[in-house]
Every structure is written in structure tokens, then in C-alpha cells.
Coordinates of C-alpha atoms in Angstrom, one line a residue:
X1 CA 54.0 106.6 122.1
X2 CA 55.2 107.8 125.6
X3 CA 58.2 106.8 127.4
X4 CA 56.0 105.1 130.0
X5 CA 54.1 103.1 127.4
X6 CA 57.9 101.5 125.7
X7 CA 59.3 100.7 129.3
X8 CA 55.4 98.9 130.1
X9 CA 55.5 97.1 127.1
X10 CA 59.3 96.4 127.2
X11 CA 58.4 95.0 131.4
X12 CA 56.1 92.6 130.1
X13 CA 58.2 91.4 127.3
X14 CA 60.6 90.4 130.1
X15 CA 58.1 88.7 131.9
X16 CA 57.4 86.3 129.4
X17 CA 61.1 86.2 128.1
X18 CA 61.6 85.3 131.8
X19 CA 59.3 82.3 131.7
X20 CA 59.7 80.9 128.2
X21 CA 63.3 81.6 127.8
X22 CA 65.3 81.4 130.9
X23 CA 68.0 79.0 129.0
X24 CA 69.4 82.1 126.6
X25 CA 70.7 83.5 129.9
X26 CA 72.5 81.2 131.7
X27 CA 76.2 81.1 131.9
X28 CA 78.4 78.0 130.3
X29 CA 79.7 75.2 133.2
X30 CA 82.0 72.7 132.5
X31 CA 79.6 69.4 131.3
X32 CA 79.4 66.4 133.8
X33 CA 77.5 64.3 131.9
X34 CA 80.5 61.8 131.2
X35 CA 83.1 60.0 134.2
X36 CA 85.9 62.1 132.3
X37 CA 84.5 65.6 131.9
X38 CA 83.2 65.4 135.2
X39 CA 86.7 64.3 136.8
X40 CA 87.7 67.3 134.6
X41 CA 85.1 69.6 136.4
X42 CA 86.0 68.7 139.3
X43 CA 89.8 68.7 139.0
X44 CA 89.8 72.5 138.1
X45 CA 88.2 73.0 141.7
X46 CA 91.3 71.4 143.1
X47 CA 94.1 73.6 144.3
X48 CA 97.1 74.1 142.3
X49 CA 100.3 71.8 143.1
X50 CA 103.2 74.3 142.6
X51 CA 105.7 70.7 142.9
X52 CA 104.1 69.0 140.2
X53 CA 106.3 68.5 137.0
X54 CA 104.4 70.2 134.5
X55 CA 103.4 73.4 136.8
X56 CA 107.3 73.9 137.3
X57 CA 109.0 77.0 135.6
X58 CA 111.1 76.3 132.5
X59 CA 114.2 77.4 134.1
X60 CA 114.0 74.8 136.8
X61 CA 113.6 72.2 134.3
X62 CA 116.3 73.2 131.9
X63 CA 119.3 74.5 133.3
X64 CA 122.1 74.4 130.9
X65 CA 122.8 78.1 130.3
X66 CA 123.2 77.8 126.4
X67 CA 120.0 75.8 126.1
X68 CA 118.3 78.8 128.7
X69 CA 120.1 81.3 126.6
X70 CA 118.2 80.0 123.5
X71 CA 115.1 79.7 125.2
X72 CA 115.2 83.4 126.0
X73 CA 115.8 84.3 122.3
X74 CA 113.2 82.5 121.2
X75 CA 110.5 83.8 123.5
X76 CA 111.2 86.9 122.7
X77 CA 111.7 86.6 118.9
X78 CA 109.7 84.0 117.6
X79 CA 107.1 84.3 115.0
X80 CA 104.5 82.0 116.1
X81 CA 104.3 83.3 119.9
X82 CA 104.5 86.8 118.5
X83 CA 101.1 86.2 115.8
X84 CA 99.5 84.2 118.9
X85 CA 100.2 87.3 121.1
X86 CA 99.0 89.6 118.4
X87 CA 96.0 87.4 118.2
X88 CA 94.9 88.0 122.1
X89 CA 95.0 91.7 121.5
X90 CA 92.7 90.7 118.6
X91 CA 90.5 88.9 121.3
X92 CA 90.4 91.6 123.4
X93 CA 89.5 94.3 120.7
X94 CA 86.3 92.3 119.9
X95 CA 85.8 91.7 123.8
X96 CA 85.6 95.4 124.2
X97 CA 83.9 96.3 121.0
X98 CA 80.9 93.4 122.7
X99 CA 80.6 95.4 125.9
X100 CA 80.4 98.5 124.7
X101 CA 77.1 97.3 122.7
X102 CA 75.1 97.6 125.4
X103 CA 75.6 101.4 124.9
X104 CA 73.4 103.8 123.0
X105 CA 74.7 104.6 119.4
X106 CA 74.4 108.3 118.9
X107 CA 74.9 109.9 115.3
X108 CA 75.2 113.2 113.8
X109 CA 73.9 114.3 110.4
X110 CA 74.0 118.1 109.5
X111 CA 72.3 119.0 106.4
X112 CA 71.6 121.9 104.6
X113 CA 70.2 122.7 101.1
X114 CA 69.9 126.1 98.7
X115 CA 66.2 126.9 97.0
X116 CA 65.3 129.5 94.5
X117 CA 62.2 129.9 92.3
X118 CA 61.1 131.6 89.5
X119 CA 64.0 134.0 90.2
X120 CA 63.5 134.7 93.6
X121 CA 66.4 135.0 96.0
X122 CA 68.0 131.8 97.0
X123 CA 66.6 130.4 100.2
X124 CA 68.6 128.5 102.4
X125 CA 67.4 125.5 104.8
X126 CA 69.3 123.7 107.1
X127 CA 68.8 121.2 110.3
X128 CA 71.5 120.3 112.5
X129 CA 69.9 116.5 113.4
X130 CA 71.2 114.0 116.0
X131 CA 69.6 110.1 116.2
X132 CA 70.1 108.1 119.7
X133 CA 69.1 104.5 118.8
X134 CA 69.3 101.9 122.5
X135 CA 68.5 98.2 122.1
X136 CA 67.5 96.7 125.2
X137 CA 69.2 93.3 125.7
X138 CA 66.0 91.8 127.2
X139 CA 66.7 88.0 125.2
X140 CA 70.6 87.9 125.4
X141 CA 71.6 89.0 122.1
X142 CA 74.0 91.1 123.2
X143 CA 74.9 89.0 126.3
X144 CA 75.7 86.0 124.6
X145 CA 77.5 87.9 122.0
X146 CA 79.5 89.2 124.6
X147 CA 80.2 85.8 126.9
X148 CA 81.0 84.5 123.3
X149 CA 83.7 86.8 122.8
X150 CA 84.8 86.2 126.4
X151 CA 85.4 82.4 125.2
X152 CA 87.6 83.5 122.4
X153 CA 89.7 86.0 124.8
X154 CA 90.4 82.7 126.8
X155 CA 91.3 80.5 124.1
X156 CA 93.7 82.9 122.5
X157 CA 95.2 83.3 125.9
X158 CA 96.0 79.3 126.0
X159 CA 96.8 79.1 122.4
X160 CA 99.7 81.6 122.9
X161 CA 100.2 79.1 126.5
X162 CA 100.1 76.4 124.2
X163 CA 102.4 78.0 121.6
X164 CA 105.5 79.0 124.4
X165 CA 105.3 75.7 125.7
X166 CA 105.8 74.2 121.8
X167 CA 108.6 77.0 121.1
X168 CA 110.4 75.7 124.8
X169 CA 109.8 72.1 123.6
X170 CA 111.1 72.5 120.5
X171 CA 114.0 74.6 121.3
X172 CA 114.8 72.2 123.9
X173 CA 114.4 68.7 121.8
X174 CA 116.5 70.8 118.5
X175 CA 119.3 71.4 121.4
X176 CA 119.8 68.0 122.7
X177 CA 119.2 66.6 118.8
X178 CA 122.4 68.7 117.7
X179 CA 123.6 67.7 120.7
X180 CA 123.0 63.6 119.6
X181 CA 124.4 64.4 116.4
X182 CA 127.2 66.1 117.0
X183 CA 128.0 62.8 119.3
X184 CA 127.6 60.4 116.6
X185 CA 129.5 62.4 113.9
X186 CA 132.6 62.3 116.2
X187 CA 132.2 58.7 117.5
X188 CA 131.9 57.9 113.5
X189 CA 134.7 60.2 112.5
X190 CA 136.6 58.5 115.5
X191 CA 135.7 55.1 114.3
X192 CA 136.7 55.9 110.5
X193 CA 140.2 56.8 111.6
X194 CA 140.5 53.4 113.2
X195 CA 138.7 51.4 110.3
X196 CA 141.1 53.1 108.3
X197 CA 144.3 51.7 110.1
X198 CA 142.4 48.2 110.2
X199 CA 142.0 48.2 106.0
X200 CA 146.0 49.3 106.3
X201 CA 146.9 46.5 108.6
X202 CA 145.3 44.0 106.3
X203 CA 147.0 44.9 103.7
X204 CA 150.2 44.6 105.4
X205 CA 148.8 41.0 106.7
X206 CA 148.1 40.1 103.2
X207 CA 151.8 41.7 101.7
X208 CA 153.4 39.4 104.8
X209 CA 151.6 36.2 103.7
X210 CA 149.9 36.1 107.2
X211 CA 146.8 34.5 105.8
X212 CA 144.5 37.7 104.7
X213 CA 143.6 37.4 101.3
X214 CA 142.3 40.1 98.8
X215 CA 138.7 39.3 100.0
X216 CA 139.1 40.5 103.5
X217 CA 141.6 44.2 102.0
X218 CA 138.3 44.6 100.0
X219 CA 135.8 44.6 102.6
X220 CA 137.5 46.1 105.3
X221 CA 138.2 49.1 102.8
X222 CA 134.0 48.9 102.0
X223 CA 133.3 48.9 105.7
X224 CA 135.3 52.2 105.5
X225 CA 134.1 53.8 102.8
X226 CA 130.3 52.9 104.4
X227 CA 131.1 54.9 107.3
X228 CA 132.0 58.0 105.6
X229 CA 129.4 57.8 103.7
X230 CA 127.3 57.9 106.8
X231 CA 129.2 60.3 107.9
X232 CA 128.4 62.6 104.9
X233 CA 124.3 62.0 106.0
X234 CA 125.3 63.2 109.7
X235 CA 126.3 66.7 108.4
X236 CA 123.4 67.0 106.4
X237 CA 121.0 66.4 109.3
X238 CA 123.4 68.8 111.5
X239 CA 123.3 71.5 109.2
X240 CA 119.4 71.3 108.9
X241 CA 118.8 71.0 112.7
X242 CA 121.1 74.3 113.1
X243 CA 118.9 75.8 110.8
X244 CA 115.6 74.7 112.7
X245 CA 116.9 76.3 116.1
X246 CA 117.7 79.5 113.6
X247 CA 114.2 79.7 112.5
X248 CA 113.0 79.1 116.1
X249 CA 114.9 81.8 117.5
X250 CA 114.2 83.7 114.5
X251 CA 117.4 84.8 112.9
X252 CA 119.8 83.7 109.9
X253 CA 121.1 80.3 109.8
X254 CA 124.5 80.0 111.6
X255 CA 126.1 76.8 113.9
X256 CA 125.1 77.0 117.4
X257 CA 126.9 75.6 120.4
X258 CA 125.7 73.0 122.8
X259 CA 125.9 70.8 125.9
X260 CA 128.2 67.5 125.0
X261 CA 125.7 65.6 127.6
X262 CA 122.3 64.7 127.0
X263 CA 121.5 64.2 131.1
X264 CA 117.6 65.2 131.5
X265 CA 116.3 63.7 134.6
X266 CA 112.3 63.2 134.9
X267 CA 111.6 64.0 139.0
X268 CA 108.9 61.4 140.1
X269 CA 105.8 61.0 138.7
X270 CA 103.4 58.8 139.7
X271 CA 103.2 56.1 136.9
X272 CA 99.9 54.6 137.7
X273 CA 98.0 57.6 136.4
X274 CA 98.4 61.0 135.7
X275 CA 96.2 63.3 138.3
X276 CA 93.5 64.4 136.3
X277 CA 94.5 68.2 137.9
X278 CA 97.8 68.3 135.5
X279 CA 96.2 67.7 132.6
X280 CA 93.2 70.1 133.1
X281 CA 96.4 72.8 133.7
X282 CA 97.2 71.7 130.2
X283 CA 96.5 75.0 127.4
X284 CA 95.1 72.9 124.3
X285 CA 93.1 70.9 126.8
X286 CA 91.7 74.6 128.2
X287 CA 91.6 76.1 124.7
X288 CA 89.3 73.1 123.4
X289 CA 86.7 74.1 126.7
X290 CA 86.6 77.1 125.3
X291 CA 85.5 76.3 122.0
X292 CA 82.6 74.5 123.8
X293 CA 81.8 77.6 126.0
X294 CA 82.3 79.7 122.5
X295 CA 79.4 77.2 121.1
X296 CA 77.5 76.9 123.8
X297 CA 76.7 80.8 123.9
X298 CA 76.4 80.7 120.0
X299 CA 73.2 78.4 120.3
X300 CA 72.2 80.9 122.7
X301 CA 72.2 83.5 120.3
X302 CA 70.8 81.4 117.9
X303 CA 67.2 80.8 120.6
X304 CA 67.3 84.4 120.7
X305 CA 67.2 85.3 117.4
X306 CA 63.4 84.2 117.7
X307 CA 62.7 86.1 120.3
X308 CA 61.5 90.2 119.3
X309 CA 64.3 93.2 120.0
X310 CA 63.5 96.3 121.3
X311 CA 64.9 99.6 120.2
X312 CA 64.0 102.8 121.7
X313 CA 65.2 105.8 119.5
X314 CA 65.1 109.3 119.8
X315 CA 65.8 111.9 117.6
X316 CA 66.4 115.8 118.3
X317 CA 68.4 118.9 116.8
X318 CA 68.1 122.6 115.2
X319 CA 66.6 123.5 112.0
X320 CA 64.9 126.1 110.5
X321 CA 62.7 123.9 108.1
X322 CA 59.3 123.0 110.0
X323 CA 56.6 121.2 107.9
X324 CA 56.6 123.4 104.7
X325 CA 57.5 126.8 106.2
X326 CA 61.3 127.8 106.9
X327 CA 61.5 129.8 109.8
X328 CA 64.5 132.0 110.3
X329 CA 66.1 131.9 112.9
X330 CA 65.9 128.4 113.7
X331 CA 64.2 126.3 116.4
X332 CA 64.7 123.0 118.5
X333 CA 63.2 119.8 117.9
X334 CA 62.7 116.4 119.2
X335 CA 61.1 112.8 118.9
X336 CA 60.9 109.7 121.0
X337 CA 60.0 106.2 119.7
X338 CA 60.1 102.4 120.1
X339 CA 60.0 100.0 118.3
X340 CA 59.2 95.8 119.0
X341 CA 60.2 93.6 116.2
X342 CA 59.5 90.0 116.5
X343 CA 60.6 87.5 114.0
X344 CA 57.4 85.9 112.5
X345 CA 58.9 83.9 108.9
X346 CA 62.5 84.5 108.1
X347 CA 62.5 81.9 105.6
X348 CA 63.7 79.2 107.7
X349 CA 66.9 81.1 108.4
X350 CA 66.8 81.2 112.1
X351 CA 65.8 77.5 112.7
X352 CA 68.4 76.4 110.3
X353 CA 70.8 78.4 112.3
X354 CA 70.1 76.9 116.0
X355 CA 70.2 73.5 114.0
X356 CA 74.0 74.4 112.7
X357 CA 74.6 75.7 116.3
X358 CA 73.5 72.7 118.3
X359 CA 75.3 70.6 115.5
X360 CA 78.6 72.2 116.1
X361 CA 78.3 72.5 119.7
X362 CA 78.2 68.5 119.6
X363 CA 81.4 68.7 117.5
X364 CA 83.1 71.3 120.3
X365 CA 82.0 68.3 122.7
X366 CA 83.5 65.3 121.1
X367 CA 86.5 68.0 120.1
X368 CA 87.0 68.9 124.1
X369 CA 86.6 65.0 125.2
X370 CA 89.0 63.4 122.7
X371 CA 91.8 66.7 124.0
X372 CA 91.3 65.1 127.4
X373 CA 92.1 61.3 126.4
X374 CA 94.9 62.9 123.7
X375 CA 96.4 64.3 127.0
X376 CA 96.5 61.4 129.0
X377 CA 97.4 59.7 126.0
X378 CA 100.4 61.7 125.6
X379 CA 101.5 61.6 129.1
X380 CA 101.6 57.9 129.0
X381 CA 103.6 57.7 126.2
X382 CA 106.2 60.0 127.2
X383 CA 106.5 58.3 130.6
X384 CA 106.9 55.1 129.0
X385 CA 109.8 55.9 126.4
X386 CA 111.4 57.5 129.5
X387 CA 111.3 54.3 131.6
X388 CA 112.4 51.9 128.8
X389 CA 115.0 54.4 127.6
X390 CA 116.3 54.3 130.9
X391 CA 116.6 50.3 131.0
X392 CA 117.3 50.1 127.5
X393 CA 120.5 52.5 128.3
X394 CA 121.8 50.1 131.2
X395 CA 121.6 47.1 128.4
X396 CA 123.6 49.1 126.0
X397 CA 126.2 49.8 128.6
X398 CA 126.8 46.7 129.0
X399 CA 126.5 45.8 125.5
X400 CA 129.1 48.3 124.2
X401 CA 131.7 47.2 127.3
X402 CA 131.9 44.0 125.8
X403 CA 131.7 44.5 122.3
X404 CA 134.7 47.0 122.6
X405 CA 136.4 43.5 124.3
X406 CA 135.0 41.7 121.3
X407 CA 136.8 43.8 118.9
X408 CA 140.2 44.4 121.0
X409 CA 140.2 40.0 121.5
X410 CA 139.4 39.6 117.3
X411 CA 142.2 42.3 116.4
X412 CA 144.4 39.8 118.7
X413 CA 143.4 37.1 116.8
X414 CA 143.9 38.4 113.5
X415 CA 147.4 39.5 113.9
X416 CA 148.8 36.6 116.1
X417 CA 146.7 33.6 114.6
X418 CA 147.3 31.5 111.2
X419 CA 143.8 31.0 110.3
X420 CA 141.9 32.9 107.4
X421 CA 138.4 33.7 108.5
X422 CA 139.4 36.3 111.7
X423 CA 139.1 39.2 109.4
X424 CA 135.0 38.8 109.4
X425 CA 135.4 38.5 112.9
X426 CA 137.1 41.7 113.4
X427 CA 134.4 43.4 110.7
X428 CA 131.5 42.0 112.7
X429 CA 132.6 43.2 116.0
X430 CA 133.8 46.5 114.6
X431 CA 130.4 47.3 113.0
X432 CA 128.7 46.0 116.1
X433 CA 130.4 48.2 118.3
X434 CA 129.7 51.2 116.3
X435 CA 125.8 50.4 115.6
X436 CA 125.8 49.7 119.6
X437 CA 127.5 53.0 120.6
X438 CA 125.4 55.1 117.8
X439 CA 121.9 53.4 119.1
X440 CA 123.8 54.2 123.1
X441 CA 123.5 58.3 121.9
X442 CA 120.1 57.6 120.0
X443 CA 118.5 55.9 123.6
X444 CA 119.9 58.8 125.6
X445 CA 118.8 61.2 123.3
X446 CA 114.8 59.4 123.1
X447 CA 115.5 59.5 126.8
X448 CA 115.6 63.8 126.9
X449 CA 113.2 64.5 124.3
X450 CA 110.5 61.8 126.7
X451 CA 111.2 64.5 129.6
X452 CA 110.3 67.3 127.1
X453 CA 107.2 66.0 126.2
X454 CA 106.3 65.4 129.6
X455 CA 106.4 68.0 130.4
X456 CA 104.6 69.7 127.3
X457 CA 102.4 67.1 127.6
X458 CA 101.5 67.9 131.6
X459 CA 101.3 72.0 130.1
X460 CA 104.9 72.9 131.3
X461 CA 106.2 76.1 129.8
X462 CA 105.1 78.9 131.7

């Protein structure tokens, strides 16, 4: 068959590829067949707000220098964003290794063998071959193989996005949670000491014959004992959460110094709904598009694999072995062929295959739409724990001022008074005050860790 005869036959092939088939070629846009992936479509047209909270830098978010210092360390050390790196060089390997299939494969194949009969002397052949073998994309095989590896390359890309924003998150929210704790474990150690001298007043009350009986030495000492027990749970979690910022930074366990203020402020955002523009910025959200443009162009491949391939192949080289007679020296060859295979019964393989394909590229769908609502999900909640943090705070305020005047007034009582029930009165307030002043750190601590997530949640980290 001549050269002209394979590029005729492979014309017309693409001629009616071009009419029956136009679908395995075309490239993967974002869907707008629901009100939220088409608000999504549209939002990635929009322009990019460089004021909005989430497209802010980390260091303009967090700007206590031990918190940026840690930040730093674990950017550059930590596991996670160093496999989720490692995997976009993976990406781009297979990326390359697609595009260079549209190239000819060329292969080399020397040979030579030794022949002797009934004694005569040994007679050597030999052929020095060389095969070109070119399959000409004509149904998108290749192409879609190709944009498919394309899809990965960008979903690695915002994986490792999505990873540095958890590492910044988490290095963030472990910081202000030793931070919390650290607070708590001297306002309980604080507290113990004074407990203490309470149970010792009593006592002295109760050796005086001022009216405190056995009962109230007892409890008070309980109360006491109760607080260092807590206190005993406090360097527990301490210890642990110095361990988690080890592992996030990557090195051995060890205590790390922090801010003694939890003071995150949340710039304004507006409350009534999250423009759709910062969460389509946001990596998972991106990362899940990808798996539906990754799908998409697999059930591509999968129509195509009906469709025939054509492979032109040539062969040439020096030998000295033509037919039956060996001719020394040597001579050139060559040979050009093609070849059109079309799939006619492969045992249901190739329909069960675009069946799988269209299944899963319903799955990538419903997984791309639900990361939408998760993100605006997420961005709700994180707002709202920072709002009611910040009024629940102002309560507490107010809540501690007077149970610290509820505890100085009982003590009063105690000592100067002649009844015999003011010791529960002093207990009450005392563990009151304490359980209000602990929850006063928890609320301020909820408070920073709802502007980290806010801003993981709008994509922050970059």
C-alpha cells in the first residue's frame, strides 16, 4: 500500500469521525445546568478582589512573629505539603509523558546469527533493523488522554494549595490552643493558691469557734483537691498540643513559646452571603472541578475506544540476509505500511467501560456540587462562632466582674458574720468565678480559631 493510499483512507476516516463523533473532541467547560454551578461558572469570570479576606497573604493575617516564625518552619518542613509537592511533579511527569505520545516510537533491534552445515565453514548473518510505528490521533485517544492528565496537573496543584492552607490553619489554631491553655493552667494554678488559703482560713474559723464546722473544712479542702486535679488534665493537653505543633513543623517534641493574647480580628465580611467569587478561589472547591474535567475526558476516551486507530509503520535497516541468499557485503532495506483497526466485538468491554465512565462522571458531579454548598457551609459557620463569640465575650466580662465581687462580698461574710451556712456561699461563688474565667479563655479562644477557619474556609493560605 502507498503512502498516498494510508493518508486517503486515513482523510476519509476523518470525515466521518468528523460527523459522527464531534463530542470526543471537545474541551471540558464548567456545567451550568444548575443556579449554583452556573453562579460558579460565572464567578471564575469575575476579576480577582485582592481586599477580600481569604485572597489576603498569610503574613497579613497573622502577625505575631513566633506564630509567623512557625509558619515558616512548617512550610518548609512539613511532610504533608512536601508528598503534595512531590505529587505535582508526579502530575507533570505523566503530563509530559501524554504529549509526547503524539510522537513516532522508533526502535532498534540488531541481530545477528552463526550457520554451519555438514561441516562447512560457519556463515554469518546479520541485519541491523529499525521499526518507526505513528498513530494518528484522528478520534482523541491521545487527546483526551492528554487533557485528562492536564486535569490531574491542576488538581495536584490545589491539593498542595489546599494542604498549605491546612498546615497555616493548623499551625495557627495549635498556637493560640497552647496559648488557651497555658492561660487556664495559670488562672487554675492562681486560683489553687487562693483555695488553698480559703480551706486554711476555715480551719482557723472552725479552731476559733466562729461557726465553721467540720463539713465546710472538708469541702473547701475537696474544692481544692478538684482543682489540682484539673490542673493535672491541663498539662496533659499542653504537653500533647506541643507535640502537635512539633509534628507540624516536623521536628522532635520540645515546649514552644507563644503569644499570652488570643486577639484575632476578622476584617468585614459581608454576613448576608459569601460572594460566590471567594469560594470558587477556594483549592478543594477547584480540586473537585478537576475531577469532573478528569471524568469528563475519561468518557471521552471511553466513545473513542469504538472508534478504529490508525498506525502507519515503517521499517528499514542493513542486512546481508535477503530472502534465502546472504549477500556479503550487505544492503539497505525498507518497508511502509498501515494499518486500520476498528473494534468490531470486544466482548462487551468497551460499552461496559463508557457505562463505568458516565457513571462516575455523575459521581465527580454530585462530588463538585456538594464541595460548593460544604464551602458555603463552612463559611457560615465560621462567621457565626465569630459573631456570637464576640457577644458571648462581652457577657462573660461582665459576668466575671461581678462574680469576683461575689466572692470578695461572701469571704466578708464569712469572717465577720455569726451564721453557719456562708462557707457554701463562698464555695459557690469561688467555683463560679473560676468556671466563668476558664469558659472567658475558652470563648476568646473559639473566637481565633473562627478567623482561622475563615479564612481556610474562603481558600486563605497563599
Amino acid at each position: 500500500m502507498k503512502f498516498t493510499t494510508i493518508a486517503r483512507t486515513g482523510i476519509a476516516v476523518l470525515a466521518i469521525a468528523t460527523v459522527s463523533s464531534c463530542g470526543i473532541y471537545k474541551k471540558y467547560e464548567t456545567p451550568t445546568s444548575t443556579a449554583l454551578t452556573k453562579a460558579y461558572a460565572e464567578a471564575r469570570e469575575m476579576p480577582v478582589d485582592s481586599a477580600a479576606f481569604g485572597n489576603l497573604l498569610w503574613e497579613d493575617v497573622f502577625t505575631d512573629p513566633q506564630l509567623v516564625t512557625l509558619i515558616e518552619m512548617a512550610l518548609q518542613n512539613n511532610t504533608n505539603l512536601r508528598n503534595a509537592q512531590l505529587n505535582v511533579e508526579v502530575a507533570q511527569a505523566n503530563l509530559q509523558g501524554a504529549r509526547l505520545s503524539y510522537l513516532p516510537s522508533l526502535a532498534l533491534g540488531p541481530n545477528g546469527a552463526g550457520a554451519s552445515y555438514a561441516g562447512s565453514d560457519l556463515s554469518w548473518t546479520y541485519s541491523l533493523p529499525a521499526q518507526l510505528s505513528w498513530e494518528i490521533d484522528i478520534f482523541g485517544k491521545i487527546l483526551n488522554s492528554k487533557r485528562g492528565a492536564q486535569a490531574a496537573l491542576y488538581k495536584s496543584e490545589a491539593y498542595a494549595q489546599a494542604v498549605r492552607s491546612q498546615i497555616i490553619s493548623a499551625v495557627a489554631t495549635t498556637y493560640y490552643s497552647i496559648a488557651a491553655v497555658r492561660s487556664q493552667l495559670q488562672l487554675s494554678r492562681t486560683t489553687a493558691g487562693l483555695w488553698k488559703e480559703t480551706v486554711q482560713t476555715m480551719k482557723d474559723l472552725k479552731t476559733a469557734g466562729r461557726g465553721v464546722t467540720e463539713a465546710a473544712v472538708v469541702q473547701s479542702s475537696a474544692n481544692y483537691y478538684s482543682i489540682m486535679a484539673s490542673i493535672t488534665d491541663l498539662e496533659v493537653t499542653l504537653d500533647q498540643l506541643n507535640n502537635t505543633m512539633s509534628l507540624l513543623v516536623n521536628t522532635l517534641p520540645q515546649e514552644w513559646e507563644v503569644t499570652d493574647r488570643v486577639d484575632l480580628q476578622v476584617p468585614e465580611v459581608l454576613r448576608a452571603g459569601v460572594p460566590m467569587a471567594e469560594l470558587a478561589a477556594r483549592p478543594d472547591v477547584r480540586a473537585a472541578e478537576q475531577d469532573l474535567a478528569a471524568a469528563y475526558y475519561a468518557t471521552a476516551s471511553a466513545r473513542a475506544a469504538f472508534y478504529p486507530g490508525i498506525t502507519i509503520m515503517a521499517n528499514g535497516g542493513f542486512t546481508n540476509l535477503l530472502g534465502s541468499f546472504v549477500k556479503n557485503p550487505g544492503d539497505w532495506f525498507y518497508q511502509l505500511a498501515g494499518s486500520l483497526v476498528a473494534p468490531i466485538f470486544s466482548r462487551g468491554q468497551n460499552i461496559a467501560r463508557l457505562k463505568a465512565s458516565k457513571v462516575q462522571q455523575k459521581q465527580a458531579m454530585n462530588n463538585f456540587e456538594y464541595s460548593l454548598m460544604n464551602a458555603a457551609a463552612e463559611v457560615s459557620d465560621a462567621l457565626t462562632v465569630y459573631e456570637k463569640s464576640v457577644e458571648k465575650s462581652g457577657y462573660l466580662v461582665d459576668q466575671v466582674a461581678n462574680l469576683e465581687k461575689s466572692v470578695e462580698y461572701t469571704k466578708d461574710l464569712m469572717l465577720y458574720s455569726t451564721g453557719t451556712t456562708n462557707y457554701l456561699e463562698v464555695l459557690t461563688a469561688q467555683q463560679g468565678l473560676l468556671g466563668a474565667q476558664i469558659s472567658q479563655i475558652n470563648t476568646d479562644l473559639a473566637r481565633a480559631r473562627a478567623v482561622i477557619n475563615l479564612y481556610q474556609a474562603l481558600g486563605g493560605g497563599r
